[in-house]
Amino acid sequence: MECSIPKHKIGLLSVIAISTTGIIGSGWLFSAYLGAKIAGAGVYLSWVLTLVFFILMALVIAEIVAIFPLRGIIGRMGSLSHNKYFGVIFAFAIWLELVGSIPGEAQASVEYLAGISPHLSKLLISDGALTAAGLAFTFLFLVAYWLANMFGIKFFAKVNNSIAAVKVVLPALIALIIIGTSFHPANFTAYKDSFMPYGMNSIILAMTSTGMIYSFNGFQLCASFASEIENPGRNLPLGMVISIIICFFIYVILQTAFIGALDTQQLVTNGWASLNFSSPFAQIATMIGLNFVTMVLYADACISPSGTGITFVGSGSRVLYSMASERQMPSMLAVLDKKHNFEKRAMFFNFGVAVVFLYLFHSWAVLINFITALIILMYMIIPISLIALRHSHATMERNFRLPFANIICAILFLVQSIFFIFIGAKDMLYLTLTMSALMAVFMMLHARGQDGYSFMDVAKISLPFVGFLWMITILILVGPSNYGGHDYLNYGAFYAAYVVVSLYAFYHFTNKKFVDKCQEIRTMDKVKIVE
């Protein structure tokens, strides 16, 4: 294994700070409101399911990092466990998700700040989208995010640790102040005398469409810094789990504050779906007379998303660096700045891509729908990789080993597949078309075959996952209308077929014969593992 050891490494506190900063971003400004609007007080179940899902994902990642503590590990899992041809679709999803989330964080700040005054709102936002002035203001946030990452991991850690402390304390403190000032216990069952008035579908929908998955996605950001962390086998899993639990409690306190402060009579009469806020907590604070809290909220609308944006810049550049190292992107991007130990070329390339995202998506809500679909796709490689590595690197030493890995990983993969149902037929079709197009371009440019294997060998390895995406997309399209389908299948037939297809796909991508074939091609490519 070839690697250069960084002179400076970060400890457990910085690991927790990186993940916490990634989780407490723009999501806390909107998720409590959007979650309550969709699921009512049943949104608490959504938060609990989100907690369980991400803790299990963190433990799966921990064993992979225990085998390969490498820079940008999230982006290269598929290449390490299989090969670059199989892993490229996940690497593209991870990279696009990270880079696309950066302007999302900046947009959240600008949209929230627009609520300060009617004049500012008119200047920055028109018809729910950013104006030219709003886009220019957002661009300045992007520049600041990149500057904070250009002086190496130690400088980044100092900036990030300071922001993380503010991001943890402020939301929790604001929530407690709101609870202490105005709290109506009757709100939790005010509509139809029910805690969960919209059923179980609303619980999963809240996870996928209100920023929960988007927000907690930040838990894995510290894994991209694996080679720069002291004792990653211990500090990474511990840091990820601690940060997930801390942020879960913060989000629950925020959710409680939001629901408890609402007008009870409005909920009884009109229900949760009638809620309509543009700057939720700031408007709540104003309604109950907490003007000083309102001003703090507007300040934190800059701090919290900015901390996440800064972290995403560092993580995104490391993922692109790792893709270049795995020959999935031009090798010129796998170059480190020797003075500050950061991915100079990758960072500048990502800045250009982030600007393109900013141009294409002019609002936080629209961008988050697309990003959530990418997040779900990128996570599918994590359980696949662990089981594949159990086959291909069975004897490799690791100081953490996940118990019941086969069962846990199969369940995680199935849950991720089910999340796609709640993305909806339209957005799922867009995702599948996008990834199919990217894979077609990659195959034309890179899958020409080498000595020992042919183009068809590459196609047999890389295209089955695209086929899986098309199978579940078609099922959603012909499934129940609640998911955007055409009602050709009832719920029973739809879910039965969906579960069978998903579990068979997991088996196919993790069975030893398929993994061995992938590793043979990886060996023929003579890939050197670089940090």
PDB file of N, CA and C in Angstrom, residues 212-256:
ATOM      1  N   MET A 212     -34.426  15.006   6.348  1.00  0.00           N
ATOM      2  CA  MET A 212     -33.849  14.159   7.400  1.00  0.00           C
ATOM      3  C   MET A 212     -32.653  13.360   6.872  1.00  0.00           C
ATOM      4  N   ILE A 213     -32.879  12.617   5.806  1.00  0.00           N
ATOM      5  CA  ILE A 213     -31.779  11.852   5.216  1.00  0.00           C
ATOM      6  C   ILE A 213     -30.703  12.802   4.713  1.00  0.00           C
ATOM      7  N   TYR A 214     -31.127  13.888   4.116  1.00  0.00           N
ATOM      8  CA  TYR A 214     -30.173  14.891   3.633  1.00  0.00           C
ATOM      9  C   TYR A 214     -29.306  15.409   4.775  1.00  0.00           C
ATOM     10  N   SER A 215     -29.927  15.728   5.907  1.00  0.00           N
ATOM     11  CA  SER A 215     -29.183  16.280   7.042  1.00  0.00           C
ATOM     12  C   SER A 215     -28.227  15.257   7.639  1.00  0.00           C
ATOM     13  N   PHE A 216     -28.725  14.070   7.962  1.00  0.00           N
ATOM     14  CA  PHE A 216     -27.887  13.075   8.627  1.00  0.00           C
ATOM     15  C   PHE A 216     -26.837  12.483   7.703  1.00  0.00           C
ATOM     16  N   ASN A 217     -26.960  12.741   6.412  1.00  0.00           N
ATOM     17  CA  ASN A 217     -25.914  12.319   5.483  1.00  0.00           C
ATOM     18  C   ASN A 217     -24.541  12.812   5.914  1.00  0.00           C
ATOM     19  N   GLY A 218     -24.500  13.930   6.627  1.00  0.00           N
ATOM     20  CA  GLY A 218     -23.218  14.479   7.063  1.00  0.00           C
ATOM     21  C   GLY A 218     -22.459  13.606   8.042  1.00  0.00           C
ATOM     22  N   PHE A 219     -23.097  12.559   8.581  1.00  0.00           N
ATOM     23  CA  PHE A 219     -22.429  11.710   9.568  1.00  0.00           C
ATOM     24  C   PHE A 219     -21.161  11.076   9.004  1.00  0.00           C
ATOM     25  N   GLN A 220     -21.139  10.784   7.703  1.00  0.00           N
ATOM     26  CA  GLN A 220     -20.029  10.040   7.109  1.00  0.00           C
ATOM     27  C   GLN A 220     -18.906  10.937   6.584  1.00  0.00           C
ATOM     28  N   LEU A 221     -19.040  12.255   6.745  1.00  0.00           N
ATOM     29  CA  LEU A 221     -18.037  13.148   6.188  1.00  0.00           C
ATOM     30  C   LEU A 221     -16.652  12.895   6.778  1.00  0.00           C
ATOM     31  N   CYS A 222     -16.611  12.536   8.058  1.00  0.00           N
ATOM     32  CA  CYS A 222     -15.307  12.310   8.686  1.00  0.00           C
ATOM     33  C   CYS A 222     -14.572  11.125   8.065  1.00  0.00           C
ATOM     34  N   ALA A 223     -15.321  10.167   7.472  1.00  0.00           N
ATOM     35  CA  ALA A 223     -14.675   9.015   6.844  1.00  0.00           C
ATOM     36  C   ALA A 223     -13.831   9.427   5.658  1.00  0.00           C
ATOM     37  N   SER A 224     -14.170  10.546   5.012  1.00  0.00           N
ATOM     38  CA  SER A 224     -13.372  11.028   3.888  1.00  0.00           C
ATOM     39  C   SER A 224     -11.998  11.520   4.340  1.00  0.00           C
ATOM     40  N   PHE A 225     -11.845  11.756   5.641  1.00  0.00           N
ATOM     41  CA  PHE A 225     -10.578  12.213   6.198  1.00  0.00           C
ATOM     42  C   PHE A 225      -9.834  11.064   6.890  1.00  0.00           C
ATOM     43  N   ALA A 226     -10.177   9.810   6.559  1.00  0.00           N
ATOM     44  CA  ALA A 226      -9.686   8.647   7.306  1.00  0.00           C
ATOM     45  C   ALA A 226      -8.178   8.621   7.442  1.00  0.00           C
ATOM     46  N   SER A 227      -7.452   8.943   6.359  1.00  0.00           N
ATOM     47  CA  SER A 227      -5.992   8.866   6.414  1.00  0.00           C
ATOM     48  C   SER A 227      -5.382   9.988   7.242  1.00  0.00           C
ATOM     49  N   GLU A 228      -6.197  10.982   7.619  1.00  0.00           N
ATOM     50  CA  GLU A 228      -5.699  12.127   8.378  1.00  0.00           C
ATOM     51  C   GLU A 228      -6.141  12.089   9.836  1.00  0.00           C
ATOM     52  N   ILE A 229      -6.693  10.933  10.271  1.00  0.00           N
ATOM     53  CA  ILE A 229      -7.224  10.790  11.624  1.00  0.00           C
ATOM     54  C   ILE A 229      -6.340   9.859  12.445  1.00  0.00           C
ATOM     55  N   GLU A 230      -6.075  10.250  13.667  1.00  0.00           N
ATOM     56  CA  GLU A 230      -5.344   9.375  14.581  1.00  0.00           C
ATOM     57  C   GLU A 230      -6.190   8.151  14.921  1.00  0.00           C
ATOM     58  N   ASN A 231      -5.576   6.977  14.865  1.00  0.00           N
ATOM     59  CA  ASN A 231      -6.257   5.726  15.224  1.00  0.00           C
ATOM     60  C   ASN A 231      -7.666   5.654  14.624  1.00  0.00           C
ATOM     61  N   PRO A 232      -7.770   5.633  13.283  1.00  0.00           N
ATOM     62  CA  PRO A 232      -9.104   5.655  12.648  1.00  0.00           C
ATOM     63  C   PRO A 232      -9.972   4.457  13.001  1.00  0.00           C
ATOM     64  N   GLY A 233      -9.363   3.311  13.293  1.00  0.00           N
ATOM     65  CA  GLY A 233     -10.147   2.131  13.657  1.00  0.00           C
ATOM     66  C   GLY A 233     -10.977   2.349  14.906  1.00  0.00           C
ATOM     67  N   ARG A 234     -10.503   3.202  15.809  1.00  0.00           N
ATOM     68  CA  ARG A 234     -11.240   3.524  17.037  1.00  0.00           C
ATOM     69  C   ARG A 234     -12.015   4.832  16.890  1.00  0.00           C
ATOM     70  N   ASN A 235     -11.340   5.868  16.439  1.00  0.00           N
ATOM     71  CA  ASN A 235     -11.934   7.205  16.459  1.00  0.00           C
ATOM     72  C   ASN A 235     -13.041   7.410  15.436  1.00  0.00           C
ATOM     73  N   LEU A 236     -12.960   6.713  14.295  1.00  0.00           N
ATOM     74  CA  LEU A 236     -14.004   6.902  13.286  1.00  0.00           C
ATOM     75  C   LEU A 236     -15.362   6.343  13.722  1.00  0.00           C
ATOM     76  N   PRO A 237     -15.454   5.048  14.078  1.00  0.00           N
ATOM     77  CA  PRO A 237     -16.779   4.563  14.495  1.00  0.00           C
ATOM     78  C   PRO A 237     -17.307   5.284  15.731  1.00  0.00           C
ATOM     79  N   LEU A 238     -16.408   5.540  16.690  1.00  0.00           N
ATOM     80  CA  LEU A 238     -16.827   6.226  17.915  1.00  0.00           C
ATOM     81  C   LEU A 238     -17.310   7.639  17.592  1.00  0.00           C
ATOM     82  N   GLY A 239     -16.551   8.338  16.766  1.00  0.00           N
ATOM     83  CA  GLY A 239     -16.912   9.706  16.406  1.00  0.00           C
ATOM     84  C   GLY A 239     -18.215   9.781  15.644  1.00  0.00           C
ATOM     85  N   MET A 240     -18.421   8.864  14.697  1.00  0.00           N
ATOM     86  CA  MET A 240     -19.650   8.878  13.905  1.00  0.00           C
ATOM     87  C   MET A 240     -20.876   8.608  14.776  1.00  0.00           C
ATOM     88  N   VAL A 241     -20.792   7.579  15.619  1.00  0.00           N
ATOM     89  CA  VAL A 241     -21.940   7.216  16.456  1.00  0.00           C
ATOM     90  C   VAL A 241     -22.255   8.326  17.461  1.00  0.00           C
ATOM     91  N   ILE A 242     -21.225   8.894  18.085  1.00  0.00           N
ATOM     92  CA  ILE A 242     -21.453   9.976  19.057  1.00  0.00           C
ATOM     93  C   ILE A 242     -22.113  11.170  18.379  1.00  0.00           C
ATOM     94  N   SER A 243     -21.612  11.540  17.196  1.00  0.00           N
ATOM     95  CA  SER A 243     -22.170  12.697  16.499  1.00  0.00           C
ATOM     96  C   SER A 243     -23.623  12.452  16.085  1.00  0.00           C
ATOM     97  N   ILE A 244     -23.943  11.235  15.645  1.00  0.00           N
ATOM     98  CA  ILE A 244     -25.319  10.903  15.251  1.00  0.00           C
ATOM     99  C   ILE A 244     -26.261  11.043  16.446  1.00  0.00           C
ATOM    100  N   ILE A 245     -25.840  10.514  17.595  1.00  0.00           N
ATOM    101  CA  ILE A 245     -26.690  10.566  18.792  1.00  0.00           C
ATOM    102  C   ILE A 245     -26.870  12.004  19.276  1.00  0.00           C
ATOM    103  N   ILE A 246     -25.784  12.772  19.306  1.00  0.00           N
ATOM    104  CA  ILE A 246     -25.870  14.176  19.726  1.00  0.00           C
ATOM    105  C   ILE A 246     -26.859  14.930  18.846  1.00  0.00           C
ATOM    106  N   CYS A 247     -26.695  14.762  17.536  1.00  0.00           N
ATOM    107  CA  CYS A 247     -27.538  15.507  16.596  1.00  0.00           C
ATOM    108  C   CYS A 247     -28.983  15.024  16.631  1.00  0.00           C
ATOM    109  N   PHE A 248     -29.194  13.744  16.876  1.00  0.00           N
ATOM    110  CA  PHE A 248     -30.561  13.227  17.014  1.00  0.00           C
ATOM    111  C   PHE A 248     -31.287  13.957  18.131  1.00  0.00           C
ATOM    112  N   PHE A 249     -30.645  14.086  19.288  1.00  0.00           N
ATOM    113  CA  PHE A 249     -31.301  14.755  20.417  1.00  0.00           C
ATOM    114  C   PHE A 249     -31.543  16.239  20.124  1.00  0.00           C
ATOM    115  N   ILE A 250     -30.628  16.867  19.407  1.00  0.00           N
ATOM    116  CA  ILE A 250     -30.832  18.271  19.043  1.00  0.00           C
ATOM    117  C   ILE A 250     -32.050  18.407  18.140  1.00  0.00           C
ATOM    118  N   TYR A 251     -32.154  17.525  17.146  1.00  0.00           N
ATOM    119  CA  TYR A 251     -33.295  17.582  16.226  1.00  0.00           C
ATOM    120  C   TYR A 251     -34.616  17.292  16.947  1.00  0.00           C
ATOM    121  N   VAL A 252     -34.590  16.364  17.906  1.00  0.00           N
ATOM    122  CA  VAL A 252     -35.810  16.054  18.662  1.00  0.00           C
ATOM    123  C   VAL A 252     -36.230  17.255  19.517  1.00  0.00           C
ATOM    124  N   ILE A 253     -35.273  17.926  20.133  1.00  0.00           N
ATOM    125  CA  ILE A 253     -35.595  19.125  20.924  1.00  0.00           C
ATOM    126  C   ILE A 253     -36.175  20.218  20.030  1.00  0.00           C
ATOM    127  N   LEU A 254     -35.568  20.384  18.846  1.00  0.00           N
ATOM    128  CA  LEU A 254     -36.075  21.372  17.894  1.00  0.00           C
ATOM    129  C   LEU A 254     -37.500  21.028  17.437  1.00  0.00           C
ATOM    130  N   GLN A 255     -37.724  19.743  17.175  1.00  0.00           N
ATOM    131  CA  GLN A 255     -39.051  19.300  16.747  1.00  0.00           C
ATOM    132  C   GLN A 255     -40.084  19.578  17.834  1.00  0.00           C
ATOM    133  N   THR A 256     -39.713  19.311  19.076  1.00  0.00           N
ATOM    134  CA  THR A 256     -40.610  19.539  20.213  1.00  0.00           C
ATOM    135  C   THR A 256     -40.930  21.018  20.368  1.00  0.00           C
TER     136      THR A 256
END
